[in-house]
Amino acid sequence: MKVLLFGGAGYIGTHVSLAFLDRKDTVGIFDNLSSGLRSNVDSRCLFFEGDILDKERVREVLSQGWDAVIHLAAFKAAGESMIKPFKYSENNITGSLNLITECVKAGIKNFILSSSAAVYGEPAYLPVDEDHPKHPTNYYGYTKLCIEENLRWYSELKDFNYVSLRYFNAAGYDNDGRMLGLEKNPANLIPVVMEVAAGIRPNLLVFGNDYDTADGTGVRDYVHVTDLAQGHVMAADYVMKNQENLVVNLGSEYGLSVQQIIDSAREITGKTIEVQYVERRPGDPAKLVASSQKAREVLGWKAEHSSVDSIIASTWKVYEANSVKAGSLQ
Ligand code: UD1
């Protein structure tokens, strides 16, 4: 298979590229390097620098003939999207519409979207399945929902099919240490915890310890990025074989609290990890856990690497290596 990954030099995209390369597929990476890193791109990949807002560049690269396109080129900080909505509408919505339109025009029929559990908003019930109402509580989540809705329309109107993968909390690093690039200015819990352990930032702010959960901190479904990557391979095979649309959750189906993450990180890193408990972050639900039954049944997908220890240990290996090199680790 010949697959083109938009946003393929980022954290998730790099892992997805490794999963396809492991099967000897031909992988192209299209990235503007705004948050992705050139050094993440495996030498076996074809690399195209470009922006999804640049229609001509997108057209030029698509014209090289691809079996499937995977779209991971998006901003993803839920909090930031509430302060800078234009940044999110321009890149995530306008950029995605450019991309989908150009794929249809180029005759590319198989499209995989990197979507998010953020499309659901505050859970009305748990675990959250794909039929759960969609009322995003942040603008980022709305951008993903908007792209999904356009994909549905395009597939009705044109000869075009898609799979939308609704990730829960992506975490962890390639267990074989093939990906060493750190995210720039991370806002997600686990990279922030790692930066504290590595001496890059002084402490972790825990956003609320008065939630209605066992220890009072927020509970999320952390899914290993290698499991997510495998989901993309299965999604590409599915859409090419069946020529029909699919929307599925990818989550571990297991809830972990912020406190459980801190405890595991302290044990695995051997570091103190200073913590300060502060106010809740607006828009954060208390608890979010996936049902991945559909992904299991339809794709045969399973979260195999998503234990807390595997997630924390694989991430720490990368942060430790980078920090020793940069001299921040004592
Ligand atoms: C959000 C989105 C998710 C998206 C992800 C991408 C929602 C409901 N979820 O996940 O779909 O894929 O962003 O970035 O919109 N926390 C702290 N201190 C920190 C950082 C986080 O206590 O410095 C806590 C949060 O309050 C939360 C948990 O850690 O309880 C996880 O937060 P985070 O990693 O930011 O992800 P989500 O907000 O769950």
Coordinates of C-alpha atoms and ligand atoms in Angstrom, one line a residue:
M1 CA 0.0 0.0 0.0
K2 CA 1.1 3.5 -0.7
V3 CA 0.0 5.8 2.1
L4 CA 0.4 9.6 2.6
L5 CA 0.4 11.0 6.2
F6 CA -0.5 14.6 6.6
G7 CA 1.0 15.7 9.9
G8 CA 3.2 12.6 9.8
A9 CA 6.2 14.2 11.5
G10 CA 4.3 14.8 14.8
Y11 CA 4.1 12.6 17.9
I12 CA 1.2 10.3 16.7
G13 CA 2.1 10.5 13.0
T14 CA 5.6 9.3 13.5
H15 CA 4.3 6.2 15.4
V16 CA 1.8 5.6 12.6
S17 CA 4.5 5.8 10.0
L18 CA 6.5 3.1 11.9
A19 CA 3.5 0.8 11.9
F20 CA 3.1 1.1 8.1
L21 CA 6.9 0.8 7.5
D22 CA 7.0 -2.4 9.6
R23 CA 4.7 -3.9 7.0
K24 CA 6.9 -2.6 4.1
D25 CA 4.3 -0.2 2.9
T26 CA 5.4 2.9 1.0
V27 CA 5.0 5.9 3.3
G28 CA 4.9 9.6 2.4
I29 CA 5.0 12.3 5.1
F30 CA 3.6 15.8 4.4
D31 CA 4.2 18.2 7.3
N32 CA 4.8 21.9 7.8
L33 CA 7.0 21.2 10.8
S34 CA 5.2 23.7 13.0
S35 CA 5.1 21.1 15.8
G36 CA 6.4 18.0 14.0
L37 CA 10.2 17.4 13.7
R38 CA 12.2 16.6 10.6
S39 CA 14.3 14.3 12.7
N40 CA 11.2 12.2 13.5
V41 CA 10.9 11.2 9.8
D42 CA 12.3 7.8 9.2
S43 CA 14.8 7.7 6.3
R44 CA 12.6 5.1 4.5
C45 CA 9.7 7.7 4.2
L46 CA 9.3 10.2 1.4
F47 CA 9.2 13.7 2.9
F48 CA 7.2 16.6 1.5
E49 CA 7.4 19.9 3.4
G50 CA 4.1 21.8 3.0
D51 CA 1.0 23.2 4.7
I52 CA -2.5 22.0 4.3
L53 CA -3.6 25.6 3.8
D54 CA -1.5 25.6 0.6
K55 CA -3.9 23.9 -1.9
E56 CA -1.4 23.9 -4.7
R57 CA 1.2 22.1 -2.7
V58 CA -1.4 19.6 -1.4
R59 CA -2.6 19.0 -5.0
E60 CA 1.0 18.6 -6.3
V61 CA 1.8 15.9 -3.7
L62 CA -1.5 14.1 -4.0
S63 CA -1.0 13.9 -7.8
Q64 CA 1.9 11.4 -7.1
G65 CA -0.8 8.7 -6.6
W66 CA -1.7 7.3 -3.2
D67 CA -3.9 4.4 -2.1
A68 CA -4.9 6.1 1.1
V69 CA -4.5 9.4 3.0
I70 CA -4.2 9.7 6.8
H71 CA -5.0 13.2 8.2
L72 CA -3.2 14.0 11.5
A73 CA -2.3 17.6 10.7
A74 CA -4.2 19.5 13.5
F75 CA -3.7 21.7 16.5
K76 CA -4.8 19.8 19.6
A77 CA -4.6 21.8 22.8
A78 CA -8.2 21.9 24.0
G79 CA -7.5 24.8 26.4
E80 CA -5.7 26.9 23.8
S81 CA -8.6 26.4 21.4
M82 CA -10.9 28.3 23.7
I83 CA -8.6 31.3 23.7
K84 CA -7.4 31.3 20.1
P85 CA -10.4 29.9 18.1
F86 CA -9.3 31.4 14.8
K87 CA -6.0 29.5 14.9
Y88 CA -8.1 26.3 15.2
S89 CA -10.8 27.1 12.6
E90 CA -8.2 28.1 10.0
N91 CA -5.9 25.1 10.4
N92 CA -8.2 22.4 11.6
I93 CA -11.4 23.2 9.6
T94 CA -10.2 25.2 6.5
G95 CA -7.1 23.1 6.2
S96 CA -9.1 19.9 6.5
L97 CA -11.6 21.0 3.9
N98 CA -8.8 21.8 1.5
L99 CA -7.3 18.4 2.0
I100 CA -10.6 16.5 1.7
T101 CA -11.6 18.4 -1.4
E102 CA -8.2 17.9 -3.1
C103 CA -8.3 14.1 -2.3
V104 CA -11.7 13.8 -3.9
K105 CA -10.5 15.8 -7.0
A106 CA -7.4 13.6 -7.2
G107 CA -9.5 10.5 -7.1
I108 CA -8.2 9.3 -3.7
K109 CA -11.0 7.3 -2.3
N110 CA -9.7 6.2 1.1
F111 CA -9.3 8.7 3.9
I112 CA -8.5 8.2 7.6
L113 CA -9.1 11.0 10.1
S114 CA -7.4 11.4 13.4
S115 CA -10.4 12.4 15.4
S116 CA -10.9 12.7 19.2
A117 CA -13.0 11.8 22.2
A118 CA -13.3 15.5 22.5
V119 CA -16.3 15.3 20.1
Y120 CA -18.4 13.9 22.9
G121 CA -18.0 16.5 25.6
E122 CA -19.2 15.9 29.1
P123 CA -20.1 12.2 29.3
A124 CA -23.8 11.4 29.8
Y125 CA -22.9 7.8 30.5
L126 CA -19.8 5.6 30.8
P127 CA -18.1 3.9 29.0
V128 CA -18.6 6.3 26.1
D129 CA -19.6 4.5 22.9
E130 CA -19.8 5.9 19.3
D131 CA -23.5 6.6 19.6
H132 CA -23.0 8.9 22.6
P133 CA -24.4 12.5 22.0
K134 CA -21.8 14.8 20.6
H135 CA -21.7 18.1 22.5
P136 CA -18.0 19.2 22.6
T137 CA -17.1 21.4 25.5
N138 CA -14.1 23.0 23.8
Y139 CA -13.6 24.4 20.3
Y140 CA -10.9 21.9 19.5
G141 CA -13.5 19.1 19.9
Y142 CA -15.9 21.0 17.7
T143 CA -13.3 21.3 14.9
K144 CA -13.0 17.5 14.9
L145 CA -16.8 17.0 14.8
C146 CA -17.1 19.5 12.0
I147 CA -14.5 17.6 9.9
E148 CA -16.3 14.3 10.6
E149 CA -19.6 15.9 9.4
N150 CA -18.0 17.1 6.2
L151 CA -16.5 13.7 5.6
R152 CA -20.0 12.1 5.9
W153 CA -21.4 14.6 3.4
Y154 CA -18.5 14.2 0.9
S155 CA -18.9 10.4 1.1
E156 CA -22.6 10.7 0.3
L157 CA -22.0 13.1 -2.6
K158 CA -18.8 11.7 -4.1
D159 CA -17.0 8.4 -4.6
F160 CA -15.1 8.6 -1.4
N161 CA -14.9 6.6 1.9
Y162 CA -13.5 7.4 5.3
V163 CA -12.7 6.0 8.7
S164 CA -12.7 8.3 11.7
L165 CA -10.7 7.2 14.6
R166 CA -11.8 8.9 17.9
Y167 CA -8.7 8.6 20.1
F168 CA -9.0 8.9 23.8
N169 CA -5.8 10.1 25.6
A170 CA -2.9 9.2 23.4
A171 CA 0.2 8.4 25.5
G172 CA 3.5 6.5 25.6
Y173 CA 6.4 6.1 23.1
D174 CA 7.5 3.3 20.8
N175 CA 8.7 0.5 23.0
D176 CA 11.7 -0.2 20.7
G177 CA 13.0 3.4 21.2
R178 CA 12.7 4.2 17.5
M179 CA 11.1 7.6 18.2
L180 CA 13.0 10.0 20.3
G181 CA 11.5 13.4 19.4
L182 CA 9.8 15.3 22.2
E183 CA 6.7 17.4 21.8
K184 CA 7.4 21.1 21.8
N185 CA 5.6 22.9 24.7
P186 CA 3.4 20.0 25.8
A187 CA 0.2 20.7 27.6
N188 CA -1.0 17.1 28.2
L189 CA -0.6 15.4 31.6
I190 CA 2.0 12.7 30.9
P191 CA 4.6 14.8 29.0
V192 CA 4.2 17.5 31.7
V193 CA 4.8 14.9 34.5
M194 CA 7.8 13.7 32.5
E195 CA 9.2 17.3 32.2
V196 CA 8.9 17.6 36.0
A197 CA 10.7 14.3 36.5
A198 CA 13.4 15.3 34.1
G199 CA 14.0 18.7 35.8
I200 CA 12.7 20.7 32.9
R201 CA 9.9 22.3 34.9
P202 CA 9.6 22.7 38.7
N203 CA 6.3 21.2 39.4
L204 CA 3.0 19.7 38.1
L205 CA -0.2 21.7 38.6
V206 CA -3.0 19.2 39.2
F207 CA -6.2 20.7 37.9
G208 CA -8.6 19.8 40.7
N209 CA -8.7 17.1 43.5
D210 CA -12.3 17.5 44.4
Y211 CA -13.9 15.6 41.5
D212 CA -16.4 12.8 42.2
T213 CA -13.7 10.1 41.6
A214 CA -12.0 7.6 44.0
D215 CA -9.1 10.0 44.8
G216 CA -10.7 13.3 43.7
T217 CA -8.5 13.8 40.6
G218 CA -9.7 13.5 37.0
V219 CA -9.9 10.1 35.3
R220 CA -9.0 9.4 31.7
D221 CA -8.6 6.6 29.3
Y222 CA -4.9 6.5 28.3
V223 CA -4.2 4.5 25.1
H224 CA -0.6 3.7 24.0
V225 CA 0.4 5.4 20.8
T226 CA 1.6 2.1 19.4
D227 CA -1.9 0.7 19.8
L228 CA -3.3 3.8 18.1
A229 CA -0.8 3.4 15.2
Q230 CA -1.9 -0.2 14.7
G231 CA -5.5 1.1 14.6
H232 CA -4.5 3.3 11.6
V233 CA -3.1 0.3 9.7
M234 CA -6.3 -1.7 10.4
A235 CA -8.4 1.3 9.4
A236 CA -6.6 1.7 6.1
D237 CA -7.0 -2.0 5.3
Y238 CA -10.7 -1.8 6.3
V239 CA -11.6 1.1 4.1
M240 CA -9.7 -0.2 1.1
K241 CA -11.2 -3.7 1.3
N242 CA -14.8 -2.8 2.2
Q243 CA -15.2 0.6 0.5
E244 CA -17.4 1.8 3.3
N245 CA -17.3 4.4 6.2
L246 CA -16.5 3.6 9.8
V247 CA -16.4 5.7 12.9
V248 CA -14.7 4.1 15.9
N249 CA -13.3 4.9 19.4
L250 CA -9.8 3.8 20.2
G251 CA -9.3 3.6 23.9
S252 CA -7.9 1.2 26.5
E253 CA -11.3 1.0 28.2
Y254 CA -9.5 1.5 31.5
G255 CA -9.7 4.7 33.6
L256 CA -6.6 6.1 35.3
S257 CA -6.6 9.1 37.6
V258 CA -4.1 11.9 37.6
Q259 CA -3.0 10.7 41.0
Q260 CA -2.4 7.2 39.7
I261 CA -0.3 8.6 36.9
I262 CA 1.8 10.6 39.4
D263 CA 2.2 7.5 41.7
S264 CA 3.3 5.3 38.8
A265 CA 5.7 8.0 37.4
R266 CA 7.3 8.4 40.9
E267 CA 7.9 4.7 41.1
I268 CA 9.2 4.2 37.6
T269 CA 11.4 7.4 37.4
G270 CA 12.5 7.3 41.1
K271 CA 12.0 11.1 41.1
T272 CA 10.0 13.1 43.7
I273 CA 7.8 14.9 41.2
E274 CA 6.6 18.1 43.0
V275 CA 2.9 18.6 42.8
Q276 CA 0.7 21.6 43.4
Y277 CA -3.1 21.1 43.6
V278 CA -4.9 24.0 41.9
E279 CA -8.4 24.9 40.6
R280 CA -10.1 22.7 38.1
R281 CA -9.4 23.4 34.4
P282 CA -12.6 24.8 32.7
G283 CA -14.2 22.2 30.3
D284 CA -12.6 19.2 32.0
P285 CA -15.0 16.3 32.7
A286 CA -14.4 14.3 35.9
K287 CA -14.2 11.0 34.1
L288 CA -13.9 9.8 30.5
V289 CA -13.5 6.2 29.6
A290 CA -14.1 4.6 26.2
S291 CA -16.0 1.6 25.0
S292 CA -13.8 0.2 22.2
Q293 CA -16.1 -2.7 21.6
K294 CA -16.8 -1.6 18.0
A295 CA -13.1 -1.4 17.1
R296 CA -12.6 -4.8 18.6
E297 CA -15.5 -6.3 16.7
V298 CA -15.2 -4.5 13.3
L299 CA -11.4 -4.0 13.0
G300 CA -10.1 -6.8 15.3
W301 CA -8.2 -4.0 17.2
K302 CA -7.1 -4.4 20.8
A303 CA -5.2 -2.1 23.1
E304 CA -2.2 -4.4 23.9
H305 CA 0.4 -1.9 25.1
S306 CA -1.7 0.4 27.2
S307 CA -1.0 -0.6 30.8
V308 CA 0.1 2.4 33.0
D309 CA 3.6 0.9 33.5
S310 CA 4.1 0.4 29.7
I311 CA 3.0 4.0 29.0
I312 CA 5.0 5.6 31.7
A313 CA 8.2 3.5 31.2
S314 CA 8.3 4.0 27.5
T315 CA 7.8 7.7 27.8
W316 CA 10.4 8.1 30.6
K317 CA 13.0 6.3 28.5
V318 CA 12.7 9.0 25.9
Y319 CA 12.6 12.0 28.3
E320 CA 15.5 10.6 30.3
A321 CA 17.6 10.1 27.2
N322 CA 16.9 13.7 26.0
S323 CA 17.5 15.2 29.4
V324 CA 20.8 13.5 30.0
K325 CA 21.9 14.9 26.6
A326 CA 20.6 18.4 27.4
G327 CA 22.1 18.3 30.9
S328 CA 18.9 19.0 32.8
L329 CA 18.8 15.7 34.7
Q330 CA 20.9 15.4 37.9
Ligands
UD1_1 C1 -8.0 16.6 25.7 C2 -9.2 16.1 24.9 C3 -8.8 14.9 24.2 C4 -7.7 15.3 23.2 C5 -6.5 15.8 24.0 C6 -5.4 16.2 23.1 C7 -11.3 16.7 26.0 C8 -12.4 16.3 26.9 N1 -10.3 15.8 25.8 O1 -7.7 15.6 26.6 O2 -9.9 14.4 23.4 O3 -7.3 14.2 22.4 O4 -6.9 16.9 24.8 O5 -4.6 17.1 23.7 O6 -11.4 17.7 25.3 N2 -4.0 17.6 33.9 C9 -3.4 18.2 35.1 N3 -2.3 19.0 34.9 C10 -1.8 19.2 33.7 C11 -2.4 18.7 32.5 C12 -3.5 17.8 32.7 O7 -3.9 17.9 36.2 O8 -0.8 20.0 33.6 C13 -5.2 16.7 34.1 C14 -6.4 17.2 33.4 O9 -7.2 18.0 34.2 C15 -7.1 15.8 33.1 C16 -5.9 14.9 32.8 O10 -4.8 15.5 33.5 O11 -7.8 15.4 34.2 C17 -5.6 14.7 31.3 O12 -5.5 16.0 30.7 P1 -4.8 16.2 29.2 O13 -3.6 15.3 29.1 O14 -4.7 17.6 29.0 O15 -5.9 15.6 28.3 P2 -7.5 15.8 28.2 O16 -7.8 17.2 28.5 O17 -8.1 14.7 28.9

